[in-house]
mmCIF file of C-alpha atoms in Angstrom:
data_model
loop_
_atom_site.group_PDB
_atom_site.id
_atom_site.type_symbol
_atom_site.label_atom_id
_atom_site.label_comp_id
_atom_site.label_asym_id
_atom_site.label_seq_id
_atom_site.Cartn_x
_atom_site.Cartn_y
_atom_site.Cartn_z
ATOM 1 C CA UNK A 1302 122.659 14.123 116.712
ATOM 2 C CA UNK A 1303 122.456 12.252 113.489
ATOM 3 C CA UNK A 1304 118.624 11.204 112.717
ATOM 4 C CA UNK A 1305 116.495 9.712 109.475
ATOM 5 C CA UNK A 1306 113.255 9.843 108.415
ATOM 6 C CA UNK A 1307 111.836 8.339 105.602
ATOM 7 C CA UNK A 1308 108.431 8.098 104.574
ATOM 8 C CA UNK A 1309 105.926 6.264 106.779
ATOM 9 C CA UNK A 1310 104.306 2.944 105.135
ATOM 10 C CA UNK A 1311 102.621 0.453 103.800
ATOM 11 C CA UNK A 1312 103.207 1.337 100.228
ATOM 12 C CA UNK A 1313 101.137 -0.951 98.149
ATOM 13 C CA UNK A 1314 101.526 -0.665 94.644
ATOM 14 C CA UNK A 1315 100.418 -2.728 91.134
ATOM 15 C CA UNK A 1316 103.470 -4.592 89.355
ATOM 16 C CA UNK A 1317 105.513 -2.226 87.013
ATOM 17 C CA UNK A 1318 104.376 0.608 88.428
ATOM 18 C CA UNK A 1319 107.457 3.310 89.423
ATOM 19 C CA UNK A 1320 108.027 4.017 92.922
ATOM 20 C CA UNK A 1321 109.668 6.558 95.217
ATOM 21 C CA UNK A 1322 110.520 6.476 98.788
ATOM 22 C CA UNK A 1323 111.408 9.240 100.545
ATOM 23 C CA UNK A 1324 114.276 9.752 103.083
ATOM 24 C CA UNK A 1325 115.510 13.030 104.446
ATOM 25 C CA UNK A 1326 118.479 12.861 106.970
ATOM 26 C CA UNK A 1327 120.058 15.415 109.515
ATOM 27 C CA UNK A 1328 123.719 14.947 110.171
ATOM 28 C CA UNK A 1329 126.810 17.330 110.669
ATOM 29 C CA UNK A 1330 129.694 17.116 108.007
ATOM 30 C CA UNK A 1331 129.530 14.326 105.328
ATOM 31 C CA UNK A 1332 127.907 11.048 106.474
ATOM 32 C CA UNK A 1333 127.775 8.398 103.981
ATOM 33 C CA UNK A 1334 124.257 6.923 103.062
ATOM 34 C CA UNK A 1335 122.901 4.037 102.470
ATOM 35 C CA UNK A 1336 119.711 1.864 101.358
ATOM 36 C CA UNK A 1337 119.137 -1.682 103.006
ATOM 37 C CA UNK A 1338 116.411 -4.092 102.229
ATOM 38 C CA UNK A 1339 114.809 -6.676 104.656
ATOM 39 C CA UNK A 1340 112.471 -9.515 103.119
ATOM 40 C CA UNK A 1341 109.933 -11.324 105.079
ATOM 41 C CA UNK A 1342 111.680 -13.642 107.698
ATOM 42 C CA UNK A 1343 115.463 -12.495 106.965
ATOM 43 C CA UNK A 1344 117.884 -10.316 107.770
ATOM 44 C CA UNK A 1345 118.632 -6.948 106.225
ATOM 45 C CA UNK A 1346 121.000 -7.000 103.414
ATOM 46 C CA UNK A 1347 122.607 -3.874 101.784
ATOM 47 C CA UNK A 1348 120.895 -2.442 98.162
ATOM 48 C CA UNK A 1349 122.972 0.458 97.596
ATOM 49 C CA UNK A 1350 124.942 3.310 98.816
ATOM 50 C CA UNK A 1351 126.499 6.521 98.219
ATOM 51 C CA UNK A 1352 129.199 8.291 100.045
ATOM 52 C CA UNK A 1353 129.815 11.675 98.959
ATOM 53 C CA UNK A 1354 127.500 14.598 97.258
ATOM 54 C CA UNK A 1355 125.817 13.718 94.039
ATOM 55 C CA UNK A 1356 126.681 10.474 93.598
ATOM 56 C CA UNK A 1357 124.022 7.882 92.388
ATOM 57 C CA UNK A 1358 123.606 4.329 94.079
ATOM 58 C CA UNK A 1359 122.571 1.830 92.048
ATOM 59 C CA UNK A 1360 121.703 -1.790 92.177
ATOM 60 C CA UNK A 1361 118.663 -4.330 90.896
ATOM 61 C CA UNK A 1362 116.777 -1.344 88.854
ATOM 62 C CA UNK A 1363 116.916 0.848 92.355
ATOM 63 C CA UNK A 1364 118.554 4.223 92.404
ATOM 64 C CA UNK A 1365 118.923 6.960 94.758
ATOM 65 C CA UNK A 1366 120.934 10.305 94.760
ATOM 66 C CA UNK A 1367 122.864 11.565 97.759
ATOM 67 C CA UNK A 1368 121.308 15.284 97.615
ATOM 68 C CA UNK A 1369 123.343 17.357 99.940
ATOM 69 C CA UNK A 1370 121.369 20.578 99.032
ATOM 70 C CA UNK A 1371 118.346 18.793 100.429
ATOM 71 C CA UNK A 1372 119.600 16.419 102.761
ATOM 72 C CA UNK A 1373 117.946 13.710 100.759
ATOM 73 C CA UNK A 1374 118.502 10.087 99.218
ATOM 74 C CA UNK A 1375 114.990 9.101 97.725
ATOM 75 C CA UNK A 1376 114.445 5.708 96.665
ATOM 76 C CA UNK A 1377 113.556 4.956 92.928
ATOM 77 C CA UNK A 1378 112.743 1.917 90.499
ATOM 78 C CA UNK A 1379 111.128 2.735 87.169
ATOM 79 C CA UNK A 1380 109.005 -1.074 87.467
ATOM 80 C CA UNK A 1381 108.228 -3.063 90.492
ATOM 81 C CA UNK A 1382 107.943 -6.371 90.661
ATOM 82 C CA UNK A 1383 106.593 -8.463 92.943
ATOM 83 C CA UNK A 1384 109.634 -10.007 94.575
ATOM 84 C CA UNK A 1385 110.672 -6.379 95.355
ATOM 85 C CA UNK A 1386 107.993 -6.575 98.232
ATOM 86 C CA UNK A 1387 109.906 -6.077 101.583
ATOM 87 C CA UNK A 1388 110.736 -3.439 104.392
ATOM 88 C CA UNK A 1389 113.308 -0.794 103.096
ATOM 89 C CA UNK A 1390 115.252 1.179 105.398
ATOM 90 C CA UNK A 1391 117.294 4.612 104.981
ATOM 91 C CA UNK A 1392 120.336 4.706 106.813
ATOM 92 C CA UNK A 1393 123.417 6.839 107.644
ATOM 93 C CA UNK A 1394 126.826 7.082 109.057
ATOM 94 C CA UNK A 1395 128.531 10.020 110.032
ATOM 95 C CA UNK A 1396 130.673 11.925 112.189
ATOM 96 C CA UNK A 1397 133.356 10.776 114.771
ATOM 97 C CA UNK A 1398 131.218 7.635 116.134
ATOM 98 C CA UNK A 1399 130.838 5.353 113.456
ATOM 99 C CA UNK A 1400 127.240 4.320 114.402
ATOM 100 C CA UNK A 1401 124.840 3.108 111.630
ATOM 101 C CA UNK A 1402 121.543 5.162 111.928
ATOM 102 C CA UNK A 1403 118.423 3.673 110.401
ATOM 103 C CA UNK A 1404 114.606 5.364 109.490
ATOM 104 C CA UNK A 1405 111.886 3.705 110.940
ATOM 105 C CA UNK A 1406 111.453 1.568 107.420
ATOM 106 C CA UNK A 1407 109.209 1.249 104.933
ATOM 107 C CA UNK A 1408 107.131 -1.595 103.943
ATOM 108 C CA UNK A 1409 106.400 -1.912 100.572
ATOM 109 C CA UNK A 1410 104.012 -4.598 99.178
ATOM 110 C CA UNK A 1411 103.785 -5.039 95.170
ATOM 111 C CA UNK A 1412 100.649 -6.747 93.997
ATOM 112 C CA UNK A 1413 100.409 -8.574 90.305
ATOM 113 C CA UNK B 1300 132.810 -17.401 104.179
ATOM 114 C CA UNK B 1301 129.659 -18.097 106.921
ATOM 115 C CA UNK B 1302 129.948 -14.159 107.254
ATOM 116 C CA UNK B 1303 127.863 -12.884 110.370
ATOM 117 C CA UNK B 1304 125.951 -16.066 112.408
ATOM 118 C CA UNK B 1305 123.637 -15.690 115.413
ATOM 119 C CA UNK B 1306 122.233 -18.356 117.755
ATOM 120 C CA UNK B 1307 119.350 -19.276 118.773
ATOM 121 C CA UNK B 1308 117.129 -18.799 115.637
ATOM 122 C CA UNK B 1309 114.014 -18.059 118.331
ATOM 123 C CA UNK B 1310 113.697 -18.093 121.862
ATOM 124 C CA UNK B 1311 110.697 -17.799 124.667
ATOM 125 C CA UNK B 1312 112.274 -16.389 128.372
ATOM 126 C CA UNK B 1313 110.069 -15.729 131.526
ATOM 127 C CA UNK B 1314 110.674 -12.690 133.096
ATOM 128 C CA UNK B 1315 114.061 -12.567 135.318
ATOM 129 C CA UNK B 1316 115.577 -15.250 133.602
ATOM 130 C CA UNK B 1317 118.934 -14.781 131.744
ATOM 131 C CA UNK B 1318 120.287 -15.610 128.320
ATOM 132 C CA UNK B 1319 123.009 -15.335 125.971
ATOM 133 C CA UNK B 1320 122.454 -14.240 122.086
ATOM 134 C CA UNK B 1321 125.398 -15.141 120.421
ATOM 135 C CA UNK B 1322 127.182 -13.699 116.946
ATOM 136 C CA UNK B 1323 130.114 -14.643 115.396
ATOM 137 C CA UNK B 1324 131.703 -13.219 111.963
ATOM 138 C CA UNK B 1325 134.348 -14.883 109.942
ATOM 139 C CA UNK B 1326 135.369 -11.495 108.074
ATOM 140 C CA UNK B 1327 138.196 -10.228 110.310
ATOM 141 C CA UNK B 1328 135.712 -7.265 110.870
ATOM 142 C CA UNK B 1329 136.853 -4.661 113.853
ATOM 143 C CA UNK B 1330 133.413 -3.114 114.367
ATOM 144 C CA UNK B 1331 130.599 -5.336 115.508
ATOM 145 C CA UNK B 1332 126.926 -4.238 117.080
ATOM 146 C CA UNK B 1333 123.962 -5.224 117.906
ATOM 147 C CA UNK B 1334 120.091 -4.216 116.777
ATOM 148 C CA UNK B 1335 117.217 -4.499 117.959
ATOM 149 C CA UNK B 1336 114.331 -3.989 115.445
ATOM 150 C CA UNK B 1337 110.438 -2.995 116.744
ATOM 151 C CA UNK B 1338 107.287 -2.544 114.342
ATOM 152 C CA UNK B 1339 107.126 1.517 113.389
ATOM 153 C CA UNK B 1340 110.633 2.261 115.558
ATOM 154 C CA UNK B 1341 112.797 0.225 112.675
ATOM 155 C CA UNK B 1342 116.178 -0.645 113.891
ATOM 156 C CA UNK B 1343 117.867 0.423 117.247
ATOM 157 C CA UNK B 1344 121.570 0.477 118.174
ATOM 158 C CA UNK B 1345 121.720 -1.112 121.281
ATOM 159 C CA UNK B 1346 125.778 -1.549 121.887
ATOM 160 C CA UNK B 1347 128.748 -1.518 119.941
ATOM 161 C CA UNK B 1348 132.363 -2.081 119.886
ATOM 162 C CA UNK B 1349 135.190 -1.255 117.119
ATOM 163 C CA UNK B 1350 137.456 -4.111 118.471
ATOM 164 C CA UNK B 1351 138.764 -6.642 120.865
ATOM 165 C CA UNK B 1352 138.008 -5.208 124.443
ATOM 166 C CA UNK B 1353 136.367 -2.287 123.415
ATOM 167 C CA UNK B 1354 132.818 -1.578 123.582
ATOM 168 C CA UNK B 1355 130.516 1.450 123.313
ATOM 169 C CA UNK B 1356 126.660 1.990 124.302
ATOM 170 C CA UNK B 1357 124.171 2.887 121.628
ATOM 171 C CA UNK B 1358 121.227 4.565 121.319
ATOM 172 C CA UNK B 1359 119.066 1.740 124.022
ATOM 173 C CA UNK B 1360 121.900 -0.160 126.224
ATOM 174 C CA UNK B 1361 119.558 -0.487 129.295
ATOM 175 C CA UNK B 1362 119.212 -4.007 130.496
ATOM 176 C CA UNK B 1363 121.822 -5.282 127.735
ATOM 177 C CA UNK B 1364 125.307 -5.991 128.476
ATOM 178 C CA UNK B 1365 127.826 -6.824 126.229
ATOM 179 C CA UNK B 1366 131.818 -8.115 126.097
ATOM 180 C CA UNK B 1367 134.511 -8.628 122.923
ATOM 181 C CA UNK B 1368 137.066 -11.254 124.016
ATOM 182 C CA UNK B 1369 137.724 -11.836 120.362
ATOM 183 C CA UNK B 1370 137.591 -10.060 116.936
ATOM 184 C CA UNK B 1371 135.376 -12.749 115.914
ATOM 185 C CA UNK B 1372 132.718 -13.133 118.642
ATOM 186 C CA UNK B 1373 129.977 -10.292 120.379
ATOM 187 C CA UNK B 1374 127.733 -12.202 122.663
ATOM 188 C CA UNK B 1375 124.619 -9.868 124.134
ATOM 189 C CA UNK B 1376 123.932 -10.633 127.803
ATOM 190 C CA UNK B 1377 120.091 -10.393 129.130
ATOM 191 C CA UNK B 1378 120.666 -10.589 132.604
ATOM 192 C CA UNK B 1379 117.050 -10.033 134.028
ATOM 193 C CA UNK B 1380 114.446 -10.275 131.079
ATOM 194 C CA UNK B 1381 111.707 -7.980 130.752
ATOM 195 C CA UNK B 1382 108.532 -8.626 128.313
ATOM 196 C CA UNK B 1383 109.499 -5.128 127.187
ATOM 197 C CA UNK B 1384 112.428 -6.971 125.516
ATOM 198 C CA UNK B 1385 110.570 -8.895 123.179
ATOM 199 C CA UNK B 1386 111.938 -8.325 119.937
ATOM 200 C CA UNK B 1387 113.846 -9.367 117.184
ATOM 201 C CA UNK B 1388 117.848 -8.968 117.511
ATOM 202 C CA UNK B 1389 120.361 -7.859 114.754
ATOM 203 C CA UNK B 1390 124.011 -8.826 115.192
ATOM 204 C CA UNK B 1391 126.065 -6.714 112.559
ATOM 205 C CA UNK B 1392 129.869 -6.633 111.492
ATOM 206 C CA UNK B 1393 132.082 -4.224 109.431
ATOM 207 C CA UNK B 1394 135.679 -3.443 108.978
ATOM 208 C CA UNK B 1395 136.479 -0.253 110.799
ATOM 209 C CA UNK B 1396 136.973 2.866 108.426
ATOM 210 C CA UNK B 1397 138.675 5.443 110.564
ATOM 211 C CA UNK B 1398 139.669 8.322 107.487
ATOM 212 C CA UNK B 1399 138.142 11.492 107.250
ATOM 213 C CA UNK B 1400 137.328 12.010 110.557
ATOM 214 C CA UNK B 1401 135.492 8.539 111.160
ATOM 215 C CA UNK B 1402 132.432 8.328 108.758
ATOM 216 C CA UNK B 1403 132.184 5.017 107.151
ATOM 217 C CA UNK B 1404 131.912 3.837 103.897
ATOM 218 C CA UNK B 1405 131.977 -0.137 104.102
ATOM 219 C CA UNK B 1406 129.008 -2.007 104.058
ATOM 220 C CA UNK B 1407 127.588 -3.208 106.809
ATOM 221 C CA UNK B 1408 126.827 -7.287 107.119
ATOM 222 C CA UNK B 1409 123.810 -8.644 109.397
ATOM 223 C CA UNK B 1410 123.327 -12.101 110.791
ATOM 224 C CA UNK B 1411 119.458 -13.744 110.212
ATOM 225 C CA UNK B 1412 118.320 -12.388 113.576
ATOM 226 C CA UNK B 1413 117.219 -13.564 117.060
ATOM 227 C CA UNK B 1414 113.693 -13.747 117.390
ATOM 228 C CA UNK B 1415 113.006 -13.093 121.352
ATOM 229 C CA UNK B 1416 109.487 -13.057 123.283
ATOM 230 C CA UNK B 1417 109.517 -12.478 126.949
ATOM 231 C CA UNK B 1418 106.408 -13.701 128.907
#
């Protein structure tokens, strides 16, 4: 079945520093992909997404490519900030069910 | 638009009681589920449906049932509680994309959450 995994947290890291998180996924066919972002005591809330082969999703200085050769859509801003400190999660859907899959999340925590 | 709302905020059970979470969406959305989310096992599908009278299990349905009288509402049903329901509960809503064979492109909207502890 379809699965995620992203990279296990915390990530802690100084203000404007440039950050990656990883996310690999395993699907058949063409799932679309997708970045959400939960801060503390709310709900999650989509960042960005990307639904076919190379395309880039983009949104508040985060970007991620959907890699097909690698089954990957890594996470990327150039300079943190602290109000970017929150749980990300990776997340997929594919094939005939419609089902949103999520990775376990990642909390990152940006210190000034 | 209140887009996806879920009642109560928090809530404390005893074990073998019985509650209702509520969710409602005001977006005419076909495809509603529900979440629950555990430290280090991030979010969990626990049912779905993709319209009125229809509903699916997910990935954890035990103890959990569920109903869709309406497009707009998708209550989740504890019957007998356990404490190894405490968690937090997602309620989520998006139209239904059925091209290309079913994989969906719409973004996906969540209510604030449930927060649940069972003693």
């Amino acid at each position: 079945g379809n699965s995620v995994t992203q990279m296990e947290g915390p990530v802690t890291l100084s203000e404007e520093a440039f950050l990656t998180i990883n996310c690999t996924y395993t699907a058949t066919g063409y799932p679309s992909l997708f970045w959400y972002v939960q801060y503390p005591g709310e709900g999650l809330q989509l960042l960005l997404k990307a639904t076919k082969a190379d395309d880039k999703g983009s949104n508040k200085g985060f970007e991620a490519t959907y890699r097909k050769e690698t089954t990957s859509f890594h996470l990327e801003k150039g300079s943190v900030q602290v109000s970017d400190s929150a749980v990300y999660f990776c997340a997929l859907v594919g094939g005939a069910t419609n089902k949103l899959i999520f990775g376990t999340g990642t909390l990152l925590a940006v210190q000034p | 638009n209140a887009g996806v709302t879920q009642t109560p905020k928090f809530q404390v059970l005893k074990t073998g009681q019985s509650m209702t979470l509520q969710c409602a969406q005001d977006m005419n959305h076909e495809y509603m589920s529900w979440y629950r989310q555990d430290p280090g096992m991030g979010l969990r599908l626990i049912h779905y449906s993709v319209g009125a009278g229809i509903t699916d299990q997910g990935e954890v349905p035990n103890g959990y049932n569920v109903s869709r009288s309406t497009t707009e509402d998708f209550p989740l049903r504890l019957l007998s509680a356990a404490p190894s329901q405490t968690s937090v509960y997602f309620c989520a809503s998006r139209p239904l994309t059925l091209a290309g064979g079913g994989g969906g492109t719409d973004t996906q909207y969540f209510g604030p959450g449930t927060r649940l502890t069972v003693l």
